[in-house]
Coordinates of C-alpha atoms in Angstrom, one line a residue:
Chain A
X270 CA 110.0 -98.8 -190.8
X271 CA 110.5 -97.7 -194.1
X272 CA 113.7 -95.1 -194.8
X273 CA 114.0 -91.7 -195.9
X274 CA 116.2 -92.8 -198.5
X275 CA 113.1 -94.4 -200.3
X276 CA 112.1 -91.3 -201.2
X277 CA 112.4 -89.4 -204.6
X278 CA 113.9 -86.1 -203.8
X279 CA 118.0 -85.2 -204.3
X280 CA 121.0 -86.1 -202.6
X281 CA 121.5 -82.7 -201.1
X282 CA 117.7 -83.0 -199.4
X283 CA 118.2 -86.5 -198.5
X284 CA 121.3 -85.1 -196.5
X285 CA 120.2 -82.0 -195.1
X286 CA 117.4 -84.4 -194.0
X287 CA 119.5 -86.9 -192.2
X288 CA 122.0 -84.3 -190.5
X289 CA 118.7 -82.9 -189.2
X290 CA 117.5 -86.2 -187.2
X291 CA 114.3 -87.2 -189.9
X292 CA 115.5 -91.1 -190.7
X293 CA 112.5 -92.3 -191.2
X294 CA 109.0 -91.3 -193.1
X295 CA 107.0 -91.8 -189.9
X296 CA 109.2 -88.8 -188.6
X297 CA 108.3 -86.6 -191.3
X298 CA 104.6 -87.2 -191.1
X299 CA 103.9 -85.6 -188.4
X300 CA 106.5 -82.2 -189.4
X301 CA 104.9 -79.1 -190.9
X302 CA 105.8 -77.3 -193.9
X303 CA 107.1 -74.0 -191.8
X304 CA 109.1 -76.1 -189.1
X305 CA 110.8 -78.7 -192.0
X306 CA 112.3 -76.0 -193.6
X307 CA 113.4 -74.4 -190.4
X308 CA 115.2 -77.3 -189.8
X309 CA 116.6 -77.9 -192.9
X310 CA 117.3 -74.1 -193.2
X311 CA 115.6 -74.5 -196.9
X312 CA 112.6 -72.2 -198.6
X313 CA 109.3 -72.9 -197.4
X314 CA 108.3 -74.7 -201.4
X315 CA 111.1 -77.2 -201.3
X316 CA 109.6 -78.3 -197.4
X317 CA 106.1 -78.8 -199.3
X318 CA 108.1 -80.5 -202.5
X319 CA 110.0 -83.2 -199.5
X320 CA 106.7 -83.7 -197.9
X321 CA 104.8 -84.0 -201.1
X322 CA 107.2 -86.8 -202.4
X323 CA 107.3 -88.6 -199.0
X324 CA 103.8 -88.9 -198.7
X325 CA 103.1 -90.2 -202.3
X326 CA 106.1 -92.6 -201.4
X327 CA 103.9 -93.6 -198.7
X328 CA 101.1 -94.1 -201.0
X329 CA 103.3 -96.7 -203.5
X330 CA 104.5 -98.6 -200.7
X331 CA 101.2 -99.4 -199.2
X332 CA 99.9 -102.6 -198.9
X333 CA 95.9 -102.5 -200.0
X334 CA 94.4 -102.3 -196.8
X335 CA 95.7 -99.1 -196.1
X336 CA 93.8 -97.1 -198.4
X337 CA 91.5 -96.3 -196.0
X338 CA 94.3 -95.0 -194.2
X339 CA 95.1 -92.6 -197.3
X340 CA 91.5 -90.8 -197.4
X341 CA 92.1 -89.5 -194.3
X342 CA 95.5 -88.4 -194.5
X343 CA 96.6 -84.3 -195.8
X344 CA 98.8 -83.5 -198.7
X345 CA 101.1 -81.2 -197.5
X346 CA 99.4 -78.5 -200.0
X347 CA 96.1 -79.6 -197.3
X348 CA 98.5 -79.1 -194.0
X349 CA 99.9 -74.9 -195.1
X350 CA 96.5 -74.1 -196.2
X351 CA 94.9 -75.4 -192.7
X352 CA 98.4 -73.6 -191.5
X353 CA 97.7 -70.6 -193.6
X354 CA 93.7 -70.0 -192.1
X355 CA 95.3 -71.2 -188.3
X356 CA 96.9 -68.0 -188.7
X357 CA 95.9 -64.4 -187.7
X358 CA 96.3 -61.2 -189.8
X359 CA 97.9 -58.7 -187.8
X360 CA 96.3 -54.9 -187.3
X361 CA 100.1 -53.4 -187.3
X362 CA 99.2 -52.7 -183.2
X363 CA 100.3 -55.6 -181.3
X364 CA 98.0 -54.6 -178.3
X365 CA 95.0 -54.3 -180.8
X366 CA 96.1 -57.9 -182.0
X367 CA 96.0 -59.0 -178.8
X368 CA 92.6 -58.5 -177.6
X369 CA 91.6 -59.7 -181.1
X370 CA 93.0 -63.2 -180.1
X371 CA 96.2 -62.7 -182.2
X372 CA 94.5 -60.4 -185.1
X373 CA 91.9 -60.7 -187.9
X374 CA 90.9 -64.5 -187.8
X375 CA 90.2 -66.7 -191.1
X376 CA 87.2 -68.5 -191.9
X377 CA 85.1 -65.3 -190.3
X378 CA 83.7 -62.0 -190.7
X379 CA 84.9 -59.0 -189.0
X380 CA 82.5 -55.9 -188.7
X381 CA 84.7 -52.6 -188.0
X382 CA 82.7 -49.4 -187.5
X383 CA 83.6 -46.1 -185.7
X384 CA 83.7 -42.5 -186.6
X385 CA 84.5 -40.6 -189.6
X386 CA 88.5 -40.3 -189.5
X387 CA 88.9 -42.8 -186.6
X388 CA 90.6 -44.7 -188.8
X389 CA 88.3 -47.4 -190.8
X390 CA 90.1 -46.9 -194.0
X391 CA 93.6 -46.8 -192.5
X392 CA 93.6 -50.2 -190.7
X393 CA 91.4 -51.7 -194.2
X394 CA 95.2 -50.5 -196.1
X395 CA 97.0 -52.2 -193.2
X396 CA 95.4 -55.4 -193.3
X397 CA 95.1 -55.2 -197.2
X398 CA 99.1 -54.9 -196.5
X399 CA 100.0 -57.0 -193.9
X400 CA 98.0 -60.2 -195.7
X401 CA 100.6 -60.0 -198.0
X402 CA 103.9 -60.6 -195.6
X403 CA 105.3 -63.9 -196.3
X404 CA 104.6 -66.9 -194.8
X405 CA 107.8 -67.7 -193.5
X406 CA 107.7 -64.5 -192.4
X407 CA 104.9 -64.6 -190.0
X408 CA 102.1 -63.7 -192.1
X409 CA 100.2 -65.7 -194.3
X410 CA 101.9 -64.4 -198.0
X411 CA 98.2 -63.8 -199.7
X412 CA 96.6 -61.8 -201.7
X413 CA 93.7 -59.0 -200.9
X414 CA 90.4 -58.2 -202.7
X415 CA 89.5 -54.1 -201.4
X416 CA 85.8 -53.4 -202.2
X417 CA 86.2 -49.3 -202.0
X418 CA 82.4 -48.1 -202.0
X419 CA 83.4 -44.1 -200.8
X420 CA 86.4 -43.3 -202.8
X421 CA 88.8 -43.2 -200.3
X422 CA 91.4 -45.7 -201.0
X423 CA 94.7 -43.7 -202.2
X424 CA 97.7 -45.3 -203.9
X425 CA 100.0 -42.8 -202.1
X426 CA 99.1 -43.8 -199.1
X427 CA 98.7 -47.9 -199.2
X428 CA 102.4 -47.9 -200.9
X429 CA 104.1 -45.7 -197.6
X430 CA 101.9 -48.1 -195.5
X431 CA 103.3 -51.0 -197.6
X432 CA 107.2 -49.3 -196.8
X433 CA 107.3 -49.5 -194.3
X434 CA 105.4 -53.0 -193.5
X435 CA 108.4 -54.5 -195.3
X436 CA 111.2 -52.7 -193.6
X437 CA 109.5 -53.9 -190.0
X438 CA 110.0 -57.2 -191.3
X439 CA 113.3 -57.2 -192.3
X440 CA 113.7 -55.7 -189.0
X441 CA 111.5 -58.1 -186.7
X442 CA 113.3 -61.0 -188.3
X443 CA 116.7 -59.0 -188.9
X444 CA 117.3 -62.4 -191.1
X445 CA 120.6 -63.4 -193.0
X446 CA 121.2 -61.7 -196.4
X447 CA 121.2 -64.4 -198.6
X448 CA 117.1 -64.6 -197.5
X449 CA 116.6 -60.8 -198.0
X450 CA 118.1 -61.2 -201.0
X451 CA 115.9 -64.0 -202.4
X452 CA 112.7 -61.9 -200.9
X453 CA 113.9 -58.5 -201.6
X454 CA 112.6 -59.5 -205.5
X455 CA 109.2 -60.0 -204.1
X456 CA 108.8 -57.2 -200.9
X457 CA 108.0 -54.8 -203.2
X458 CA 106.2 -52.4 -202.1
X459 CA 105.0 -52.2 -205.7
X460 CA 104.3 -55.9 -205.6
X461 CA 102.4 -55.7 -202.8
X462 CA 99.9 -53.1 -204.3
X463 CA 99.7 -55.2 -207.4
X464 CA 98.3 -58.4 -205.6
X465 CA 95.4 -55.9 -204.1
X466 CA 92.5 -56.4 -206.8
X467 CA 90.9 -53.1 -206.1
X468 CA 87.0 -53.1 -206.5
X469 CA 85.8 -49.1 -207.1
X470 CA 81.4 -49.2 -206.3
X471 CA 79.6 -46.7 -207.3
X472 CA 75.8 -47.5 -206.3
X473 CA 74.0 -51.0 -203.9
X474 CA 73.4 -52.3 -207.2
X475 CA 77.1 -52.5 -207.7
X476 CA 78.2 -53.5 -204.6
X477 CA 75.6 -56.9 -205.0
X478 CA 76.7 -57.5 -208.0
X479 CA 80.7 -58.0 -207.0
X480 CA 79.6 -59.8 -204.5
X481 CA 77.3 -62.1 -206.2
X482 CA 80.3 -62.5 -208.5
X483 CA 83.4 -63.3 -205.5
X484 CA 82.3 -66.6 -205.7
X485 CA 83.4 -67.2 -208.9
X486 CA 87.0 -64.8 -208.7
X487 CA 88.1 -66.6 -205.4
X488 CA 88.0 -70.1 -206.9
X489 CA 90.2 -68.8 -210.0
X490 CA 92.5 -66.7 -207.6
X491 CA 92.8 -69.1 -204.6
X492 CA 95.8 -67.0 -202.8
X493 CA 93.2 -64.0 -201.6
X494 CA 93.1 -64.3 -198.0
X495 CA 91.4 -61.1 -197.1
X496 CA 88.1 -59.7 -198.4
X497 CA 87.7 -55.6 -197.4
X498 CA 85.0 -53.8 -197.5
X499 CA 84.8 -49.8 -196.9
X500 CA 81.9 -49.6 -196.0
X501 CA 79.7 -51.6 -196.5
X502 CA 77.0 -48.9 -195.3
X503 CA 77.6 -45.9 -197.6
X504 CA 75.3 -47.2 -200.5
X505 CA 72.7 -48.7 -197.8
X506 CA 72.0 -45.3 -196.0
X507 CA 70.5 -43.5 -199.4
X508 CA 66.9 -43.3 -199.8
X509 CA 65.4 -46.9 -199.1
X510 CA 61.9 -46.4 -200.0
X511 CA 61.3 -50.5 -198.7
X512 CA 63.2 -51.2 -195.8
X513 CA 62.3 -54.5 -195.5
X514 CA 63.6 -55.2 -199.1
X515 CA 67.2 -53.1 -197.6
X516 CA 66.9 -55.9 -194.3
X517 CA 66.8 -58.9 -196.7
X518 CA 69.3 -57.6 -199.4
X519 CA 71.7 -56.9 -196.2
X520 CA 71.1 -60.3 -195.2
X521 CA 71.7 -61.9 -198.0
X522 CA 75.1 -60.3 -198.6
X523 CA 75.9 -60.9 -195.2
X524 CA 75.3 -64.8 -195.3
X525 CA 77.2 -65.2 -198.9
X526 CA 80.3 -63.2 -197.3
X527 CA 80.0 -66.0 -194.1
X528 CA 80.0 -68.6 -196.6
X529 CA 82.5 -67.7 -198.4
X530 CA 84.6 -66.9 -196.0
X531 CA 84.1 -70.4 -195.0
X532 CA 84.6 -72.1 -198.5
X533 CA 88.2 -70.4 -199.3
X534 CA 89.0 -70.1 -195.5
X535 CA 89.5 -66.3 -195.4
X536 CA 88.5 -63.3 -193.2
X537 CA 86.4 -61.0 -194.6
X538 CA 86.2 -57.2 -192.9
X539 CA 83.3 -54.7 -193.5
X540 CA 83.7 -51.9 -192.3
X541 CA 80.8 -49.5 -190.6
X542 CA 80.0 -46.2 -190.1
X543 CA 78.3 -44.9 -187.1
X544 CA 75.0 -43.5 -186.0
X545 CA 73.5 -41.7 -183.5
X546 CA 70.1 -43.2 -182.1
X547 CA 67.8 -41.9 -179.2
X548 CA 67.9 -44.4 -176.2
X549 CA 66.9 -43.9 -172.5
X550 CA 66.7 -39.9 -172.9
X551 CA 70.0 -39.2 -174.4
X552 CA 71.8 -39.3 -177.8
X553 CA 74.1 -42.8 -178.6
X554 CA 76.8 -43.7 -181.1
X555 CA 75.7 -47.0 -182.3
X556 CA 76.4 -48.9 -185.4
X557 CA 74.6 -48.4 -188.8
X558 CA 72.6 -50.4 -190.5
X559 CA 70.3 -51.8 -187.5
X560 CA 69.3 -54.4 -185.3
X561 CA 69.4 -57.1 -187.5
X562 CA 72.3 -56.5 -189.7
X563 CA 73.7 -56.5 -186.2
X564 CA 73.6 -60.5 -185.8
X565 CA 75.4 -61.3 -189.5
X566 CA 79.2 -61.0 -188.7
X567 CA 81.1 -63.1 -186.1
X568 CA 83.3 -60.5 -184.3
X569 CA 82.7 -56.9 -183.8
X570 CA 85.4 -54.1 -183.2
X571 CA 84.3 -50.8 -182.8
X572 CA 86.8 -47.9 -183.1
X573 CA 86.4 -44.7 -180.5
X574 CA 87.9 -41.4 -179.4
X575 CA 88.9 -41.5 -175.7
X576 CA 90.4 -37.9 -175.4
X577 CA 92.9 -37.2 -178.3
X578 CA 93.6 -41.0 -178.3
X579 CA 92.3 -43.9 -180.3
X580 CA 91.0 -47.0 -179.0
X581 CA 89.4 -50.1 -180.3
X582 CA 86.9 -52.4 -178.5
X583 CA 86.1 -55.3 -179.0
X584 CA 82.5 -55.6 -178.5
X585 CA 81.1 -58.9 -179.5
X586 CA 83.6 -62.4 -180.9
X587 CA 82.4 -65.9 -180.1
X588 CA 84.8 -67.1 -178.1
X589 CA 86.9 -63.6 -176.8
X590 CA 86.3 -62.0 -174.0
X591 CA 85.5 -58.2 -174.8
X592 CA 88.3 -55.5 -174.1
X593 CA 89.8 -52.3 -175.4
X594 CA 93.2 -51.5 -176.9
X595 CA 95.2 -48.3 -177.2
X596 CA 96.4 -48.0 -180.9
X597 CA 97.1 -45.7 -183.2
X598 CA 97.5 -44.1 -186.9
X599 CA 101.1 -43.3 -187.5
X600 CA 103.1 -42.5 -191.1
X601 CA 103.7 -46.1 -191.1
X602 CA 99.9 -47.2 -190.8
X603 CA 98.2 -48.8 -187.6
X604 CA 101.0 -49.5 -184.5
X605 CA 100.7 -49.7 -181.0
X606 CA 100.6 -46.6 -179.0
X607 CA 102.3 -47.5 -176.2
X608 CA 106.2 -47.0 -177.6
X609 CA 104.8 -44.0 -178.9
X610 CA 104.2 -42.9 -175.3
X611 CA 107.1 -44.3 -174.2
X612 CA 109.3 -42.2 -176.5
X613 CA 107.3 -38.4 -176.1
X614 CA 108.2 -39.6 -172.0
X615 CA 112.0 -40.1 -172.7
X616 CA 112.2 -36.5 -174.5
Chain B
X106 CA 70.2 -59.5 -212.1
X107 CA 72.4 -59.6 -215.8
X108 CA 75.3 -57.3 -215.3
X109 CA 78.8 -57.5 -216.3
X110 CA 81.2 -58.9 -213.8
X111 CA 83.0 -55.9 -212.6
X112 CA 86.9 -55.5 -213.4
X113 CA 89.4 -55.5 -210.3
X114 CA 92.2 -52.8 -211.1
X115 CA 95.1 -52.7 -210.6
X116 CA 96.2 -50.0 -207.8
X117 CA 99.6 -49.4 -209.5
X118 CA 97.3 -48.1 -212.9
X119 CA 95.1 -46.0 -210.2
X120 CA 95.6 -42.3 -211.0
X121 CA 96.2 -40.1 -207.9
X122 CA 95.8 -36.8 -209.7
X123 CA 95.7 -33.3 -207.7
X124 CA 94.6 -30.1 -208.0
X125 CA 96.9 -26.8 -206.8
X126 CA 95.1 -24.8 -204.6
X127 CA 98.0 -21.7 -206.2
X128 CA 99.9 -21.8 -203.5
X129 CA 102.5 -24.4 -202.4
X130 CA 102.3 -23.6 -199.0
X131 CA 99.0 -24.9 -198.7
X132 CA 99.4 -27.6 -201.8
X133 CA 102.1 -29.4 -199.2
X134 CA 99.7 -29.3 -196.1
X135 CA 97.2 -31.4 -198.9
X136 CA 99.8 -33.7 -200.0
X137 CA 99.6 -31.5 -203.5
X138 CA 96.2 -30.2 -203.4
X139 CA 93.0 -31.2 -203.7
X140 CA 92.7 -34.9 -204.7
X141 CA 90.1 -36.2 -207.5
X142 CA 87.8 -38.8 -207.3
X143 CA 86.6 -38.3 -203.7
X144 CA 85.0 -35.5 -201.7
X145 CA 87.0 -32.6 -200.1
X146 CA 85.0 -30.2 -197.3
X147 CA 86.4 -27.3 -196.0
X148 CA 84.6 -25.7 -193.0
X149 CA 84.6 -22.7 -191.2
X150 CA 82.5 -19.6 -190.0
X151 CA 81.3 -17.4 -192.3
X152 CA 84.3 -15.1 -193.4
X153 CA 86.6 -18.2 -192.8
X154 CA 87.8 -17.7 -196.2
X155 CA 86.0 -20.9 -198.2
X156 CA 84.4 -18.8 -200.8
X157 CA 87.4 -17.0 -201.4
X158 CA 89.5 -20.4 -201.7
X159 CA 86.8 -22.2 -204.5
X160 CA 86.7 -19.0 -206.0
X161 CA 91.1 -19.3 -206.4
X162 CA 90.4 -23.1 -207.4
X163 CA 88.0 -22.5 -210.4
X164 CA 90.9 -20.9 -211.8
X165 CA 93.6 -23.1 -210.7
X166 CA 91.8 -25.5 -212.6
X167 CA 92.4 -23.8 -216.0
X168 CA 96.3 -23.4 -215.4
X169 CA 98.3 -25.7 -217.4
X170 CA 99.4 -29.3 -215.9
X171 CA 103.0 -28.3 -215.8
X172 CA 101.6 -25.9 -213.4
X173 CA 99.2 -28.2 -211.2
X174 CA 96.1 -27.3 -213.0
X175 CA 93.9 -30.2 -215.3
X176 CA 93.3 -27.3 -218.2
X177 CA 89.9 -28.0 -217.8
X178 CA 86.9 -25.9 -217.1
X179 CA 84.7 -26.1 -214.0
X180 CA 81.4 -26.4 -211.8
X181 CA 80.2 -23.6 -209.7
X182 CA 77.4 -24.4 -208.2
X183 CA 75.8 -22.2 -205.3
X184 CA 73.1 -22.4 -202.8
X185 CA 73.9 -18.7 -201.4
X186 CA 73.2 -15.7 -204.0
X187 CA 74.6 -13.7 -205.2
X188 CA 77.2 -15.3 -207.1
X189 CA 80.4 -13.3 -205.8
X190 CA 81.0 -12.4 -209.2
X191 CA 83.2 -9.5 -208.0
X192 CA 85.7 -11.3 -206.3
X193 CA 85.9 -13.6 -209.1
X194 CA 86.9 -10.7 -211.8
X195 CA 89.9 -9.5 -209.4
X196 CA 91.2 -13.1 -208.8
X197 CA 94.1 -14.0 -211.1
X198 CA 97.2 -16.5 -211.8
X199 CA 99.9 -16.0 -214.0
X200 CA 100.0 -18.7 -217.1
X201 CA 95.8 -18.6 -217.2
X202 CA 94.3 -19.4 -220.5
X203 CA 92.6 -16.2 -222.4
X204 CA 89.4 -15.5 -221.4
X205 CA 89.4 -18.0 -218.0
X206 CA 85.4 -16.8 -217.0
X207 CA 84.8 -18.2 -220.3
X208 CA 85.5 -22.0 -218.6
X209 CA 83.9 -21.7 -215.2
X210 CA 80.1 -22.5 -215.6
X211 CA 77.9 -21.3 -212.5
X212 CA 74.7 -22.6 -211.5
X213 CA 72.5 -21.6 -208.6
X214 CA 70.7 -24.6 -206.6
X215 CA 68.0 -23.8 -204.4
X216 CA 67.2 -27.5 -202.5
X217 CA 68.4 -31.0 -202.2
X218 CA 66.3 -32.0 -205.0
X219 CA 67.6 -29.1 -207.2
X220 CA 71.0 -30.0 -206.5
X221 CA 69.9 -34.3 -207.1
X222 CA 68.3 -33.2 -210.5
X223 CA 71.6 -31.2 -211.6
X224 CA 74.2 -33.4 -211.3
X225 CA 72.0 -36.2 -212.7
X226 CA 71.9 -33.7 -216.2
X227 CA 75.9 -33.4 -216.0
X228 CA 76.4 -34.7 -219.2
X229 CA 79.5 -37.9 -219.6
X230 CA 81.0 -35.5 -222.5
X231 CA 81.0 -32.5 -220.3
X232 CA 85.3 -32.0 -219.7
X233 CA 84.4 -30.4 -216.0
X234 CA 87.4 -31.6 -213.6
X235 CA 86.7 -29.4 -210.5
X236 CA 82.7 -29.5 -209.0
X237 CA 82.3 -27.2 -206.5
X238 CA 79.2 -26.7 -204.1
X239 CA 79.2 -24.0 -202.0
X240 CA 77.3 -24.4 -199.7
X241 CA 75.8 -27.8 -198.9
X242 CA 74.6 -26.6 -195.6
X243 CA 72.8 -23.9 -197.2
X244 CA 70.4 -26.0 -199.0
X245 CA 69.7 -27.5 -195.6
X246 CA 68.8 -24.3 -193.7
X247 CA 65.2 -24.8 -194.7
X248 CA 62.7 -26.9 -194.9
X249 CA 64.0 -29.4 -192.7
X250 CA 62.4 -29.9 -189.2
X251 CA 64.0 -31.5 -186.0
X252 CA 61.1 -34.5 -186.3
X253 CA 62.4 -38.2 -186.8
X254 CA 61.3 -38.8 -189.8
X255 CA 62.7 -35.1 -191.5
X256 CA 65.8 -35.7 -189.8
X257 CA 66.3 -39.7 -191.4
X258 CA 64.5 -37.7 -194.9
X259 CA 67.6 -35.5 -194.3
X260 CA 71.0 -38.2 -194.0
X261 CA 69.5 -40.6 -196.7
X262 CA 69.5 -37.5 -199.0
X263 CA 73.2 -36.5 -197.8
X264 CA 74.2 -39.8 -198.8
X265 CA 72.4 -40.1 -201.7
X266 CA 74.4 -36.8 -203.1
X267 CA 77.6 -37.7 -201.9
X268 CA 77.0 -40.9 -203.8
X269 CA 76.0 -39.0 -206.6
X270 CA 79.5 -36.3 -206.4
X271 CA 81.3 -39.5 -206.0
X272 CA 79.9 -41.3 -208.9
X273 CA 80.6 -37.8 -211.2
X274 CA 84.5 -37.8 -209.1
X275 CA 85.1 -40.9 -210.5
X276 CA 83.6 -41.1 -214.1
X277 CA 85.6 -37.1 -215.1
X278 CA 88.3 -37.9 -213.3
X279 CA 87.4 -34.9 -210.8
X280 CA 88.0 -33.1 -207.8
X281 CA 84.4 -32.3 -205.8
X282 CA 84.8 -29.8 -202.9
X283 CA 81.7 -28.8 -200.7
X284 CA 81.5 -26.1 -198.6
X285 CA 80.0 -26.3 -195.1
X286 CA 78.9 -23.7 -192.4
X287 CA 79.8 -24.9 -188.4
X288 CA 77.8 -24.3 -185.4
X289 CA 78.6 -23.9 -181.7
X290 CA 79.0 -26.4 -179.1
X291 CA 78.1 -26.4 -175.9
X292 CA 78.0 -30.1 -174.2
X293 CA 81.6 -31.5 -173.6
X294 CA 80.9 -34.2 -176.2
X295 CA 80.7 -32.9 -179.8
X296 CA 78.7 -36.4 -181.0
X297 CA 82.1 -38.1 -182.4
X298 CA 82.7 -35.3 -184.0
X299 CA 85.7 -33.3 -182.4
X300 CA 85.5 -29.4 -182.0
X301 CA 87.4 -26.9 -183.2
X302 CA 87.9 -23.1 -181.6
X303 CA 86.9 -20.0 -184.2
X304 CA 86.7 -16.5 -182.9
X305 CA 86.8 -17.9 -179.8
X306 CA 84.0 -20.0 -180.3
X307 CA 83.6 -23.8 -180.0
X308 CA 82.5 -25.2 -183.4
X309 CA 81.6 -28.4 -184.9
X310 CA 80.9 -28.6 -189.0
X311 CA 76.9 -28.7 -189.4
X312 CA 74.9 -31.2 -190.9
X313 CA 75.8 -34.0 -188.2
X314 CA 77.7 -37.1 -187.6
X315 CA 75.3 -38.7 -190.9
X316 CA 76.9 -36.4 -193.2
X317 CA 80.8 -36.1 -191.8
X318 CA 80.3 -40.0 -193.5
X319 CA 79.9 -38.3 -196.5
X320 CA 83.1 -36.6 -197.0
X321 CA 86.5 -38.3 -197.5
X322 CA 88.7 -35.0 -196.6
X323 CA 87.3 -32.4 -194.2
X324 CA 89.6 -29.6 -194.2
X325 CA 88.6 -26.8 -191.5
X326 CA 89.1 -23.1 -191.7
X327 CA 89.3 -21.4 -188.3
X328 CA 90.3 -17.6 -187.3
X329 CA 91.2 -16.4 -183.8
X330 CA 91.8 -13.0 -183.2
X331 CA 94.4 -11.6 -180.6
X332 CA 96.7 -8.7 -179.7
X333 CA 100.2 -7.8 -181.0
X334 CA 102.4 -5.0 -180.4
X335 CA 102.7 -2.7 -183.3
X336 CA 106.2 -1.3 -184.2
X337 CA 105.5 1.9 -182.5
X338 CA 104.3 0.1 -179.1
X339 CA 100.6 0.2 -179.8
X340 CA 98.6 -2.3 -179.0
X341 CA 96.5 -3.8 -182.8
X342 CA 94.0 -6.9 -182.7
X343 CA 95.5 -9.5 -185.1
X344 CA 94.1 -12.1 -186.9
X345 CA 95.2 -15.6 -187.5
X346 CA 94.1 -17.6 -190.0
X347 CA 95.1 -20.9 -190.0
X348 CA 93.7 -24.5 -192.2
X349 CA 93.4 -27.4 -190.6
X350 CA 93.3 -31.3 -191.8
X351 CA 90.7 -33.4 -189.7
X352 CA 90.6 -36.3 -191.6
X353 CA 92.1 -38.0 -194.7
X354 CA 92.6 -41.2 -195.7
X355 CA 96.4 -40.2 -197.0
X356 CA 97.2 -37.4 -195.0
X357 CA 97.8 -36.9 -191.1
X358 CA 96.4 -34.2 -189.5
X359 CA 98.3 -31.2 -189.7
X360 CA 97.8 -27.3 -189.6
X361 CA 99.5 -24.8 -191.2
X362 CA 98.7 -20.5 -191.1
X363 CA 97.2 -18.8 -194.1
X364 CA 96.2 -14.9 -194.8
X365 CA 93.9 -13.5 -197.0
X366 CA 95.5 -11.0 -199.6
X367 CA 94.4 -9.1 -202.5
X368 CA 95.9 -11.6 -205.1
X369 CA 93.7 -14.8 -202.9
X370 CA 94.4 -17.3 -200.5
X371 CA 98.0 -17.7 -199.4
X372 CA 100.1 -20.1 -196.7
X373 CA 101.9 -18.3 -194.6
X374 CA 105.3 -19.6 -193.9

């Protein structure tokens, strides 16, 4: 059994490892970066460096036959990316997160539809902000791409939502002053805004061009963890003389997005509009773009009014049961509705 | 497809300009004024004050930036003749440049196609920072039947017009204002649009759900009549007008009272 003294790290790190009970290399090999960071009370990057150093010294000391093992082994960086992908992006509402199985999932395409004013853009901006919550605070610490086809992305609103999200992070974690100081540089609404790559699209040809360009862009910006298109629909509801062409273009687009989600372990969120459909003698609300489109997303969430309350319904998911949740749009962004009710009742 | 890769923008560098409505109370309701780069709809029954507010905005666009304007000309497209010239002449604002009417371009539009061709002829070089369509509903009043085919044609025209307007708004950095009529509703469900009361009627914006998806901000003008006791004890009819933000990407649902007086449309508070 190899001792941790063989790892090329600083004496203070070695002391921290020992006092936290990490005495052998094998005890380190099962630790995740975030767990190690917590146990040693060090930053995440430091923890990753320690894990990298330990896996390299493993490799150096390896007898020839162990190369097989090494091929199958992961580096700490791989582990971090995997862990990131397992985390979900919070919608800002715990109730909504719970019907989604923890939030918006990476490696998947999620479609969100609803009537005008129900909060699709609000949710889009909220996700573009929340994906940036640092890893240490339960977020993904990623960046966002926001493809705005309708002109509804408002900077002042994004700023408000970012400001509130940052305050919530500090409230929830009640972290010691030292940590806040270390993060206060990064945790500013301005830097949250800067980490949203904003594309404004004015036609469906531009929309296709951007989606074709995404692969290259994402390869250069691997820290992007969410792509939001608000809405995927708008430019496809104009007069398409050739409806078969429209179906083909949309199909190709969704396939590309699904592949990007898998390849870059990121989440793709597509906002959709609703339309009325005449079935069984009455008009019913249904998501736009037709039946063939409805097969192209992994998850589907429908936002709707119930009286004066906003609700979300999980309509389609590969492994979660359909359910609905009550949410609200507040000055801070998307939040649970229940806490508001409580407040009203108390008054 | 040979297209230059699109460039992302940094939201911190995006402009978020607003055009004043010429009244601090109304500006406050709209978070500073009518936003540039997107489409704002003013909806209300006839006599609600939509056209009056539009005319006021034409003058506001001429105000210097220090007073919330753009010092820019504007384009007013009307579909319900005649053009309300006399009402425009009666309006005035302090700090206007000399001969303000020289900077208001006026064009009629008789059909959706007419409007589309007019918008496509609008040159990039024309420094218009405000485009008003008064009204969108009148363009669609005739020539469409209630058949599925016509309804489909109608809604695809909505999206075409909206896309053209938003593209112009983006290129010119312009505020776009569109007025819309109301229709009465009888059923409990209003097809996704939530109804409001105006003059005792239960109403929703005209043109339905598809058009609702075309506007970024919806502002509803309502009025209601009530009885009040005047100082000499007699009952008299009073009219209360309210401006409601129904939905908007940057504003909460809210409303304020307003009045139409000699000087124009003013908030009450």
